[in-house]
Coordinates of C-alpha atoms and ligand atoms in Angstrom, one line a residue:
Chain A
X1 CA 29.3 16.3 92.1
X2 CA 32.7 14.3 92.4
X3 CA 32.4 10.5 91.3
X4 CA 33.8 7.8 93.7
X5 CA 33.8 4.1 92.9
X6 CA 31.4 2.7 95.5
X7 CA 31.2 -0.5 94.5
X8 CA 32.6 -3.4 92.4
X9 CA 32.0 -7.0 91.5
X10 CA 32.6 -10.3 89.4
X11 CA 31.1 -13.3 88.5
X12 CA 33.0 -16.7 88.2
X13 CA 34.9 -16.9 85.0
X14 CA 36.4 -19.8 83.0
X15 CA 33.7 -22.0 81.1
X16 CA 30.2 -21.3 83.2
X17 CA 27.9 -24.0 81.4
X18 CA 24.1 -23.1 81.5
X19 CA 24.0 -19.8 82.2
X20 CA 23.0 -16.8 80.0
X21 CA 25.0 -13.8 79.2
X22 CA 22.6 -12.0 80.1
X23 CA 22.7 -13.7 83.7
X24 CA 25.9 -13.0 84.0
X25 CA 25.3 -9.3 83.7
X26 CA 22.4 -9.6 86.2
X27 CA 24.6 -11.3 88.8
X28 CA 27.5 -8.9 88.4
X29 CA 25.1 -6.0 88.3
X30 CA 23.7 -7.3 91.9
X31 CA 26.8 -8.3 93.7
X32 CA 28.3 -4.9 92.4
X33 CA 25.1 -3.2 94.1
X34 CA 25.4 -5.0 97.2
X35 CA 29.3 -4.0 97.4
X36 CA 28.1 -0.4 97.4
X37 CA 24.9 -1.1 99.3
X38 CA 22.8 0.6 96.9
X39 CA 19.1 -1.2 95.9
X40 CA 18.5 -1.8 92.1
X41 CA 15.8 1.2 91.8
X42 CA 18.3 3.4 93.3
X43 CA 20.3 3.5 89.8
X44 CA 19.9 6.4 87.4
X45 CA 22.1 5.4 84.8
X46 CA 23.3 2.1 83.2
X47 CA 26.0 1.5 81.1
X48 CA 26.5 -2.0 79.0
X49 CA 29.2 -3.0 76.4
X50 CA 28.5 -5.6 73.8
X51 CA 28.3 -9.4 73.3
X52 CA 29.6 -11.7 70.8
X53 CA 27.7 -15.0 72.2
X54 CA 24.2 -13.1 72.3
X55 CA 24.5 -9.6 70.4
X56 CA 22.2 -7.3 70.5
X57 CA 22.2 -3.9 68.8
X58 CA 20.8 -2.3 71.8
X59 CA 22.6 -4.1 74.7
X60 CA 22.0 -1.6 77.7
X61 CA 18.1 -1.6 76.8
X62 CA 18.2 -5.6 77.0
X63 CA 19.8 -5.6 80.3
X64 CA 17.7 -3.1 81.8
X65 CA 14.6 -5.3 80.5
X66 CA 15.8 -8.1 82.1
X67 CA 17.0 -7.6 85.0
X68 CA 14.1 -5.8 86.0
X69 CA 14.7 -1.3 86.0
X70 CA 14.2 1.6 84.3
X71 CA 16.9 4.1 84.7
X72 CA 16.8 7.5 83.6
X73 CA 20.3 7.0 81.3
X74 CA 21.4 4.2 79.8
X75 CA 23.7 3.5 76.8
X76 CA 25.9 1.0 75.3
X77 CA 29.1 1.4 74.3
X78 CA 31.7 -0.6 71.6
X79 CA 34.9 0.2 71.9
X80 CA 36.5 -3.1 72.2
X81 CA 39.2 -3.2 75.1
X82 CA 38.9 -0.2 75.8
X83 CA 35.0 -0.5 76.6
X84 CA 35.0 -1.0 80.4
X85 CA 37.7 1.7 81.5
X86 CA 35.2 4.1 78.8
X87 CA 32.0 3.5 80.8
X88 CA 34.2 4.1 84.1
X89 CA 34.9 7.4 82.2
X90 CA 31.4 7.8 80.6
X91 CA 29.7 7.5 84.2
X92 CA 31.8 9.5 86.0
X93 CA 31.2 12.5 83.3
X94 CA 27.8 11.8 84.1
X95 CA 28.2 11.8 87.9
X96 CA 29.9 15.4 87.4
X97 CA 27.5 16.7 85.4
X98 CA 24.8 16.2 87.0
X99 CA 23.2 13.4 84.8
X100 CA 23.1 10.6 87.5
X101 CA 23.7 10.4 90.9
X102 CA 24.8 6.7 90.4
X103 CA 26.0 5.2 87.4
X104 CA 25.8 0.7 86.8
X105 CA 28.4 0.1 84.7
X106 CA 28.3 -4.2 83.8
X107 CA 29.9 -6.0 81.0
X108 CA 29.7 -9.5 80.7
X109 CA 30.1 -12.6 77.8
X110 CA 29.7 -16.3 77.7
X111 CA 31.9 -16.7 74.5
X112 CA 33.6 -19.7 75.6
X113 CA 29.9 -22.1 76.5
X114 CA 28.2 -19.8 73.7
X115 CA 30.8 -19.5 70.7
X116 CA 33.8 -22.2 71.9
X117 CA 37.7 -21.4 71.9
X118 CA 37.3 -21.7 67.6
X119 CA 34.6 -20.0 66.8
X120 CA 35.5 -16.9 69.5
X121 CA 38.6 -17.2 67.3
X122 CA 36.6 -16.6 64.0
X123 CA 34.0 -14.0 65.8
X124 CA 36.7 -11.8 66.4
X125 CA 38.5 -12.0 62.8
X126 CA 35.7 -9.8 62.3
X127 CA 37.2 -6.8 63.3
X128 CA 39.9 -7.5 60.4
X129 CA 38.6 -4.5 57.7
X130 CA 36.2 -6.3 55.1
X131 CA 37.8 -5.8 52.8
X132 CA 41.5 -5.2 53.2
X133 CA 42.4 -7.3 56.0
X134 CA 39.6 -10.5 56.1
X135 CA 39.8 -11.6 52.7
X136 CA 44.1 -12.0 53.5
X137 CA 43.0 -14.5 56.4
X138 CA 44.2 -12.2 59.0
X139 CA 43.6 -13.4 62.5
X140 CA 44.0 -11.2 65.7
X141 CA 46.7 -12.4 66.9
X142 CA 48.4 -12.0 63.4
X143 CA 47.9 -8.3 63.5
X144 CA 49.8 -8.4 66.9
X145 CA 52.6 -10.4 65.9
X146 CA 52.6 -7.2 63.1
X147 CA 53.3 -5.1 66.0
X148 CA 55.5 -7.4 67.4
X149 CA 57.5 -8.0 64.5
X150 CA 58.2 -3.8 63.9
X151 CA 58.5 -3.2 67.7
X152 CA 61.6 -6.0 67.5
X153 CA 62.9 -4.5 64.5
X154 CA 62.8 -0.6 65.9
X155 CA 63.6 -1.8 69.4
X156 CA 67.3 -3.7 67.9
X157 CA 66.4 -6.4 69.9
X158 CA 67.3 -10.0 69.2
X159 CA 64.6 -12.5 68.4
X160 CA 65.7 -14.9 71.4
X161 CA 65.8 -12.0 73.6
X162 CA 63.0 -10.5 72.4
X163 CA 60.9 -13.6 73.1
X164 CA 62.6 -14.1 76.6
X165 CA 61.0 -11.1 77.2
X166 CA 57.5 -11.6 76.0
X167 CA 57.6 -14.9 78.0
X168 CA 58.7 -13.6 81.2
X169 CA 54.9 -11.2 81.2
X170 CA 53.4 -14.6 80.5
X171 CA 55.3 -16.1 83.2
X172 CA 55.2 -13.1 85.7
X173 CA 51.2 -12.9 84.8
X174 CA 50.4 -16.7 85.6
X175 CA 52.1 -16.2 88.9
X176 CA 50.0 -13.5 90.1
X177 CA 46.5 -15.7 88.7
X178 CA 48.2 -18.9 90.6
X179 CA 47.4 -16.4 94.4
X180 CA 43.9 -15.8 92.9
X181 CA 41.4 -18.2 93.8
X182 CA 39.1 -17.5 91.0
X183 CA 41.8 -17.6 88.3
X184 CA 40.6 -19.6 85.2
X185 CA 44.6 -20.4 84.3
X186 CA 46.7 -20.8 87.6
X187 CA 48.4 -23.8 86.8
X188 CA 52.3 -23.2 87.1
X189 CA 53.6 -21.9 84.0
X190 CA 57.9 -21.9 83.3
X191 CA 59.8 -20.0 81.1
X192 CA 60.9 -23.0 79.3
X193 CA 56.8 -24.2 78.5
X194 CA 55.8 -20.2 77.4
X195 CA 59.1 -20.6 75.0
X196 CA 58.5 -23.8 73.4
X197 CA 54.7 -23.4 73.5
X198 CA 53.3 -24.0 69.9
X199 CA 53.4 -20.6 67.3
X200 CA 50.4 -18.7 67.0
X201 CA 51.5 -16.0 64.5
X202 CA 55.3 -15.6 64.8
X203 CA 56.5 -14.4 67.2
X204 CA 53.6 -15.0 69.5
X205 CA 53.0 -18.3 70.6
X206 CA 50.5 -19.6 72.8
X207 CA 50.8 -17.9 76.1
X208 CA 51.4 -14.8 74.2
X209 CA 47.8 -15.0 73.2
X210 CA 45.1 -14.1 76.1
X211 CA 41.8 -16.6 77.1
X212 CA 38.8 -17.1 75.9
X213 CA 36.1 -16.8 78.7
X214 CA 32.9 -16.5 80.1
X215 CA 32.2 -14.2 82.8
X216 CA 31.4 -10.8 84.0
X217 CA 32.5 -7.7 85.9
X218 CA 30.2 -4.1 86.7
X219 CA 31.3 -1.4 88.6
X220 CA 28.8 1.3 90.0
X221 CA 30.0 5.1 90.1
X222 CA 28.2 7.3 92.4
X223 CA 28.1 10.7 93.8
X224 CA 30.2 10.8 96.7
X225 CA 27.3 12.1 98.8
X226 CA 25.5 9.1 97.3
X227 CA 28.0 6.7 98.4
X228 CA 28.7 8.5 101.6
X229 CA 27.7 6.0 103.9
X230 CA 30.4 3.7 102.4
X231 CA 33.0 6.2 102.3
X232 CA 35.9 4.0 104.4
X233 CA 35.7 1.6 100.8
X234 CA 34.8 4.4 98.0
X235 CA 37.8 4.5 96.0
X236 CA 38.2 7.8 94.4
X237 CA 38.5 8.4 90.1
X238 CA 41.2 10.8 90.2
X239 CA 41.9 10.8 86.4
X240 CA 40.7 9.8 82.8
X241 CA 42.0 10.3 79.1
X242 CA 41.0 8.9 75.8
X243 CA 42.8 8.7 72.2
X244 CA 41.6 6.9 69.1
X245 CA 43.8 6.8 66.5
X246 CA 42.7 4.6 63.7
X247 CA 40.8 1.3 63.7
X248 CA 43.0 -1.3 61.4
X249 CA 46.3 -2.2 61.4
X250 CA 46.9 -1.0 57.6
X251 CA 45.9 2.1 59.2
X252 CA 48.0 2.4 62.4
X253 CA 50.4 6.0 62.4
X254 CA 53.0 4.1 64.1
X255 CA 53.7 0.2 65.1
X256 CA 55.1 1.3 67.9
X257 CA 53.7 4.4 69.8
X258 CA 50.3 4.0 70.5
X259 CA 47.5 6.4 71.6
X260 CA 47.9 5.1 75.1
X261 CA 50.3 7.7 75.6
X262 CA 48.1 10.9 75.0
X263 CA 44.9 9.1 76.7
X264 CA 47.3 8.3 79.9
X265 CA 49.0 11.4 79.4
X266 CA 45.3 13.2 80.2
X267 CA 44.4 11.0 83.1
X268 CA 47.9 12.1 84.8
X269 CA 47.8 15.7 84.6
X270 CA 44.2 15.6 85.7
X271 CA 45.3 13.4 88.5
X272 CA 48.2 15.9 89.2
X273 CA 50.2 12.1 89.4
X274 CA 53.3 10.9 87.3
X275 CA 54.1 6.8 86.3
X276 CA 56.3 7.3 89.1
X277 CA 53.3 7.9 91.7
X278 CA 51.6 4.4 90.7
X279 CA 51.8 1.6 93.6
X280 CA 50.2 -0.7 91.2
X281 CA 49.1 -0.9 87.5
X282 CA 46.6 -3.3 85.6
X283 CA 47.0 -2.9 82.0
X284 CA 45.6 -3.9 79.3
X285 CA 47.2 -7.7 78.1
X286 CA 45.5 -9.1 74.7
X287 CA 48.9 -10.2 73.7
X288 CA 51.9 -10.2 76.0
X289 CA 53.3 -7.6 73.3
X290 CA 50.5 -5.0 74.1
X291 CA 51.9 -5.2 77.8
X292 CA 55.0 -4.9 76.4
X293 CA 54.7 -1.9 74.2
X294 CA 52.0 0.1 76.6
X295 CA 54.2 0.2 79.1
X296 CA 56.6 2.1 77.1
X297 CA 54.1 4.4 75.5
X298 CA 53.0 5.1 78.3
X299 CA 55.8 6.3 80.0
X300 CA 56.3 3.9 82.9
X301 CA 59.7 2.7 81.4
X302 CA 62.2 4.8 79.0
X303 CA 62.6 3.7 75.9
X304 CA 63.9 -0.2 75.4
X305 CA 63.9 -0.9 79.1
X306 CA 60.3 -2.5 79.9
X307 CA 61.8 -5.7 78.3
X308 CA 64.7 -6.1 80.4
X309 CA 63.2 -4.6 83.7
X310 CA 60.4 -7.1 83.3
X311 CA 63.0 -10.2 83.1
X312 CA 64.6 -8.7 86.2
X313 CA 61.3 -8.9 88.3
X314 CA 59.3 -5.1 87.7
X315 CA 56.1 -6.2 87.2
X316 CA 56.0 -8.7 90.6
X317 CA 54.1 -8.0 93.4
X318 CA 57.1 -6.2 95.5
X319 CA 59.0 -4.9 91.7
X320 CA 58.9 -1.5 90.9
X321 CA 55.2 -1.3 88.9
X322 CA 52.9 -4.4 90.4
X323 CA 51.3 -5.2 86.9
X324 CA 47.8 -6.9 86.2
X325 CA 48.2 -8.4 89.7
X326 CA 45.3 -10.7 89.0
X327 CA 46.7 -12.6 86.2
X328 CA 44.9 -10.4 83.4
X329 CA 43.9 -11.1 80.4
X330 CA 46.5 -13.5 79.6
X331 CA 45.9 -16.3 82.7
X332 CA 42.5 -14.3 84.8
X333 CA 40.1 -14.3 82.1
X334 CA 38.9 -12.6 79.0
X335 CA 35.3 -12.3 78.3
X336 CA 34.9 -9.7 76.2
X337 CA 34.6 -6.2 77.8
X338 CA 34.2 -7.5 80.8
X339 CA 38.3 -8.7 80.5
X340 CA 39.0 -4.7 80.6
X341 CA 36.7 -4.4 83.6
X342 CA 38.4 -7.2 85.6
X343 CA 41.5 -5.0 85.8
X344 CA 39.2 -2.4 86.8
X345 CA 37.8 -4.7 89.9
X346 CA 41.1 -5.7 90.6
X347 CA 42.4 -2.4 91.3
X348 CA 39.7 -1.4 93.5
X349 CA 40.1 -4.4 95.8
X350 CA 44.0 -3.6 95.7
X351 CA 43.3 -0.2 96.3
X352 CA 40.8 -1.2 99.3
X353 CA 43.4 -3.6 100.6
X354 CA 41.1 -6.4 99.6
X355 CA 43.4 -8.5 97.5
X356 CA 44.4 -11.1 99.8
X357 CA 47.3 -12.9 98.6
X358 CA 47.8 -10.9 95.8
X359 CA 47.6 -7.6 98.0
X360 CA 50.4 -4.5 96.9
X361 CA 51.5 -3.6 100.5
X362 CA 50.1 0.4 100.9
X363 CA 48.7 0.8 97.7
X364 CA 47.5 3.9 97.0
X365 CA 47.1 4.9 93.4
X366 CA 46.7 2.5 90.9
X367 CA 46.7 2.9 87.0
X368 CA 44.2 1.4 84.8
X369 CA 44.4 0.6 80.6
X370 CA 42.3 -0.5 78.3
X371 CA 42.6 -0.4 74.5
X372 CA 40.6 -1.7 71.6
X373 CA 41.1 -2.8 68.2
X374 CA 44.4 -3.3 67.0
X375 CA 46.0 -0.7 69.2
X376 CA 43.0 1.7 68.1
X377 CA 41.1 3.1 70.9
X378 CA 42.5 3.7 74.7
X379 CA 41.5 4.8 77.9
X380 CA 43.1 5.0 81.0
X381 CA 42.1 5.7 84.6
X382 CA 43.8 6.9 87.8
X383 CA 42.2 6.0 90.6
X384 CA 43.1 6.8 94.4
X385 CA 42.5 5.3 98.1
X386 CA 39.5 7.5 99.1
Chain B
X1 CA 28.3 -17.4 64.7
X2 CA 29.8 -21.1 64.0
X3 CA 32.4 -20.6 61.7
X4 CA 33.5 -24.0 63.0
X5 CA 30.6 -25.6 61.5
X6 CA 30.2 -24.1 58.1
X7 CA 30.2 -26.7 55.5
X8 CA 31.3 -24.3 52.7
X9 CA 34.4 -22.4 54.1
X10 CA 35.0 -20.4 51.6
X11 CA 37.3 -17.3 52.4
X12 CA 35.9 -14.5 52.7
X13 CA 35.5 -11.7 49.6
X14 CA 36.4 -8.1 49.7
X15 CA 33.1 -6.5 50.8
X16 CA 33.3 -3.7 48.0
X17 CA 31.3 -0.4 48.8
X18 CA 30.5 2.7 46.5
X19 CA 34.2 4.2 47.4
X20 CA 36.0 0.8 46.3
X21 CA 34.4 -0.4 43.4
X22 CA 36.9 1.3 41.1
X23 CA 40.0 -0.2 43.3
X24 CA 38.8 -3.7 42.5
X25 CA 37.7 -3.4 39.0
X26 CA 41.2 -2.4 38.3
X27 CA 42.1 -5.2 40.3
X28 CA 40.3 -7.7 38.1
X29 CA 42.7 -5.9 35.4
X30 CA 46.2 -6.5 37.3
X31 CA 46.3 -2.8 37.9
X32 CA 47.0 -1.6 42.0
X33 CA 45.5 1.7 42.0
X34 CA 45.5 4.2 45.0
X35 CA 44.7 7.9 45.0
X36 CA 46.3 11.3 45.2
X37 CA 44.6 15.1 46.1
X38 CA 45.0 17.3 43.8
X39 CA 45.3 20.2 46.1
X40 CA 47.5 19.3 48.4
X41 CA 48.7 16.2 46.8
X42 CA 48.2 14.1 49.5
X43 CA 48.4 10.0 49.5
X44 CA 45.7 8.3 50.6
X45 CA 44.2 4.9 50.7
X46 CA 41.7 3.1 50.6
X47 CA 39.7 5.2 48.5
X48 CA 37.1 8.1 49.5
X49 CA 35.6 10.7 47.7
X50 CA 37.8 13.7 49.9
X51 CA 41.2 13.9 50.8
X52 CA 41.8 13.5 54.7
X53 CA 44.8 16.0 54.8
X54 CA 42.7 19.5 53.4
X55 CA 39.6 18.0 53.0
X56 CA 39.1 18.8 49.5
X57 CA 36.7 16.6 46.9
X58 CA 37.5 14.1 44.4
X59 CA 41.3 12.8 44.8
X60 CA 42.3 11.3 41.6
X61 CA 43.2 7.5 41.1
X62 CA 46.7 6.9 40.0
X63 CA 48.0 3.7 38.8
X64 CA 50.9 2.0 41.6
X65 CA 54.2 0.7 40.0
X66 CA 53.2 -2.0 42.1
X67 CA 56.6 -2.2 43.8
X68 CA 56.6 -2.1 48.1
X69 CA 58.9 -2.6 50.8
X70 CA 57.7 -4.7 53.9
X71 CA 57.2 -2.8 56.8
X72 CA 56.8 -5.6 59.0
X73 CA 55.1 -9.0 58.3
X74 CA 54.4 -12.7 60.4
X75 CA 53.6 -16.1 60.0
X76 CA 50.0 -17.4 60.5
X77 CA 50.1 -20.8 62.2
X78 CA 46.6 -20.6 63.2
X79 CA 44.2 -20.0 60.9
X80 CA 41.1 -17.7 61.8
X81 CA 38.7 -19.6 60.1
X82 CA 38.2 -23.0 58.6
X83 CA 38.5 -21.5 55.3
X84 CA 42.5 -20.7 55.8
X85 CA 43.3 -23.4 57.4
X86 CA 44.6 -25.2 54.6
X87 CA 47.2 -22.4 53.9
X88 CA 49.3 -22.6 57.3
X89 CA 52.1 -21.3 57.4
X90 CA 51.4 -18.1 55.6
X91 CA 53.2 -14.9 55.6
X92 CA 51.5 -11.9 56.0
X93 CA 52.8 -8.4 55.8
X94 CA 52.3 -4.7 55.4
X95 CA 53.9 -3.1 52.7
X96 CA 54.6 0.1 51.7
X97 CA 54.4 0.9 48.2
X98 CA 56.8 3.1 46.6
X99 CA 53.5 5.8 46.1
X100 CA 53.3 6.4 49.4
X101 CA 50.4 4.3 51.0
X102 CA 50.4 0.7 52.9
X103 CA 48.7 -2.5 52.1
X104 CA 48.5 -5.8 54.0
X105 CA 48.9 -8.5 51.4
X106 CA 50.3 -12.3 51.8
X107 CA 53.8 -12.7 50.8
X108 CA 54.2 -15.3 48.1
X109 CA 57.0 -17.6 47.0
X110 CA 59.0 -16.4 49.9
X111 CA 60.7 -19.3 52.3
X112 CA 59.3 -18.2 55.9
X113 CA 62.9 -17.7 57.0
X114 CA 63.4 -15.0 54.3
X115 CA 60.9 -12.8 55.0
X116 CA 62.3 -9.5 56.7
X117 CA 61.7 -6.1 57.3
X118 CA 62.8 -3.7 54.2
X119 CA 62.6 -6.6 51.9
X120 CA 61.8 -5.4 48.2
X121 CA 58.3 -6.9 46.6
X122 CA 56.1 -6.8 43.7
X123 CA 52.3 -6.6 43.5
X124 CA 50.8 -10.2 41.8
X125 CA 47.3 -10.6 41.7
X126 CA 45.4 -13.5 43.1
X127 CA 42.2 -14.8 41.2
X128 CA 39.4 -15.1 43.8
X129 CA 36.9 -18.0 43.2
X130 CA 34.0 -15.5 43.4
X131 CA 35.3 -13.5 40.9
X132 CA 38.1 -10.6 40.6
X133 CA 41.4 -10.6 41.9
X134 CA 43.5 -10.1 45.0
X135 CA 46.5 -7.8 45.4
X136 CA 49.4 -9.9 47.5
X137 CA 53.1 -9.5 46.9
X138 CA 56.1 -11.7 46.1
X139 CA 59.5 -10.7 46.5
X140 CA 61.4 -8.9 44.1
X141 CA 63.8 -10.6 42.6
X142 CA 66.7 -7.8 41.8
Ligands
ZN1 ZN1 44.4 17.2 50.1

């Protein structure tokens, strides 16, 4: 049976005092539910991530304890980043199959209230390799600014240029989040502040480096006979790829050509589509460098020109590839995999028309990424105005 | 969870498994070791008991000249944890040794404005307060 988004949802995000993580799943999960119109009994398949504020090894089993059902399928899956465009992937396989007939897919963290800006900091050092990268004091951001550092070098551009054009996603980004109401960072942000901003791991600085959040995001994939009495706002999966490549940045094949291009590569021949088709793109925005370099890999600019197309205004609202038209990562939020599935919300309510200020005028297809790791796993998503 | 907190931040020691004990007790002796297939000849690290490349059992453990280029590197001003905080700036970098596999490793002695891509280094090993030592790099002085 074909898959169709039938309904989406997200909680507030920023720093949420006093409520649970697993609270925040509950009310994404409902609100999601409502949007399609679908009862809590009528799911048949759930599909959590992780948490770093309250883990649990068997996440998907919690939340279906707590918030109150007992679905037929359920599963959690880690895959960093790229977690909340896999479940989108995950249920509609399912969807196809057979499996379910409508799939809760609901990420959510309070790692800001639960962990604080430092200790998120520290949590996610984890990820270094225990023995190769921790014991060297690696942080996240350092193994970006690795990336960084080679894409520079390969790329022949010059440092002050090259940070000109890191600043102007941070810049671009924070103006989108400034037309979102629920934005956690919309203060006005210039060129001049994301340039001078203190070094994180050179050559990021600060708004180089995404939030820290709490919040949550679910998504529920049904059949389209399921959803059918919501058709005029199903949004239809038209396609999906994955690629993993390594997990560690000792490890990566290449500092500059990432798996995003096979895993996109899939999801556009399924979808028939080419970057050129995309009306708008939310994609995946750790660091302003994985923007950067994705959007290369990818294919949505030739080699060498994302940089200077982005100074010149591409990724704005009316440029030539509308880009994490919520604000992203960088100034929207990131709690955990639930920042992944916040791009994922974002382009359904663009693709439904329902972005307000924000809105892409006729969007049609839109392009989702997610990645994990250090560059490691990807998975994109093409989805299409039912 | 609250690194933030801890009243011992020490850094954090090499978790050694089964497959790495070797690597570090060589280590401990100033020796960087990595390993080779003898079927196909394949370079691989860290260590395993096959060779990715055919597959076959029991690559052997070579000894490294110890002598890298930096593939690309960057300079921690923020610390991850409490326990590194003291060290800001540090350089860290991946190198490539001249064997054929990559290591991240601080770069030591080197004035933050030196440090660049292709620049020649040296293995030196760092005493650990637990014990053993750990493999960073200086530059090589020609
Ligand atoms: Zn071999």
């Amino acid at each position: 049976m074909k898959p169709v988004i039938a309904g989406v949802a997200d909680t507030a995000v920023g720093r949420l005092e006093g409520v649970s993580c697993m609270a925040l799943h509950a009310e994404a999960a409902a609100a999601a539910l409502a949007d399609a119109n679908l009862r809590p009994s009528d799911v048949d398949g759930v599909l959590c991530a992780y948490s770093l504020a309250e883990p649990h090894l068997m996440l998907s089993s919690v939340f279906n304890e707590y918030f109150g059902i007992a679905p037929s399928y359920s599963a959690a899956v880690q895959a960093g980043g790229a977690t909340a465009c896999a479940l989108v992937m995950q249920a509609a396989a399912l969807v196809r199959a057979g499996i379910c007939r409508n799939v809760l897919a609901v990420c959510a963290d309070n790692r800001l209230s639960g962990l604080g800006r430092g200790g998120a900091v520290a949590a996610l050092a984890e990820v270094g390799h225990p023995q190769f990268e921790r014991p060297y004091g690696m942080s996240i951001p350092a193994a970006y600014a690795l990336v960084a550092r080679r894409w520079m070098h390969e790329r022949g551009t010059a440092p002050d240029d090259f940070a000109r054009q890191l600043a102007a996603i941070a810049v671009t980004q924070r103006g989108h989040a400034h037309r979102h109401p629920n934005a956690q960072a919309r203060d006005p942000l210039t060129m001049e502040q994301a340039l001078s901003a203190r070094m994180i791991a050179d050559p990021l600085r600060l708004f180089d480096c995404c939030l820290v959040s709490d919040g949550g995001a679910a998504v529920v994939v049904s059949a389209v006979d399921a959803a059918a009495d919501r058709s005029d706002r199903a949004v239809s999966i038209l396609g999906y790829g994955q690629m993993n490549t390594h997990e560690h940045v000792f490890a990566m094949p290449s500092l500059t050509d990432f798996g995003c291009r096979q895993s996109a590569a899939q999801a556009f021949a399924m979808a028939g589509l080419t970057p050129s088709d995309i009306d708008v793109a939310e994609i995946y925005d750790s660091f302003t460098i994985t923007l950067l370099a994705e959007l290369e890999s990818i294919g949505f600019f030739p080699k060498g020109e994302a940089g200077p197309a982005i100074l010149d205004g591409a990724l704005d609202l009316d440029g030539t590839l509308p880009c994490n038209t919520h604000g992203g990562l960088l100034s929207y939020a990131h709690s955990g995999a639930a920042g992944g599935m916040f791009h994922i919300v974002e382009a359904v309510r663009q693709l439904r028309g329902e972005a307000d200020r924000r809105q892409v005028a006729g969007a049609e297809t839109a392009f989702v990424h997610g990645d994990g790791g250090i560059l490691s796993a990807h998975c994109s998503l093409i989805l299409g105005r039912a | 969870m609250t690194a933030t907190t801890d009243p011992s931040p020490a850094k954090p020691a090499p978790l050694i498994t089964a497959d790495t004990r070797a690597f570090w007790d060589a280590c401990a002796q100033g020796v960087l070791t990595f390993q080779r297939c003898t079927a196909c000849g394949h370079v691989q690290f860290p260590p395993r008991p096959f060779c990715v490349s055919c597959r076959a059992d029991g690559p052997v453990t070579e000894r490294s000249a110890g002598l890298g280029t930096v593939h690309s590197h960057t300079i921690v001003h923020r610390a991850p944890t409490p326990a590194f905080k003291a060290d800001v700036p540090y350089i860290l970098a991946l190198v490539d040794f001249d064997e054929g596999f990559r290591l991240m490793a601080a770069l030591r002695d080197c004035p933050p404005a030196d440090a660049r891509i292709d620049l020649r280094v040296r293995v030196v090993f760092e005493p650990m307060a637990g014990g053993g030592a750990l493999p960073q790099v200086r530059p090589l002085l020609e």
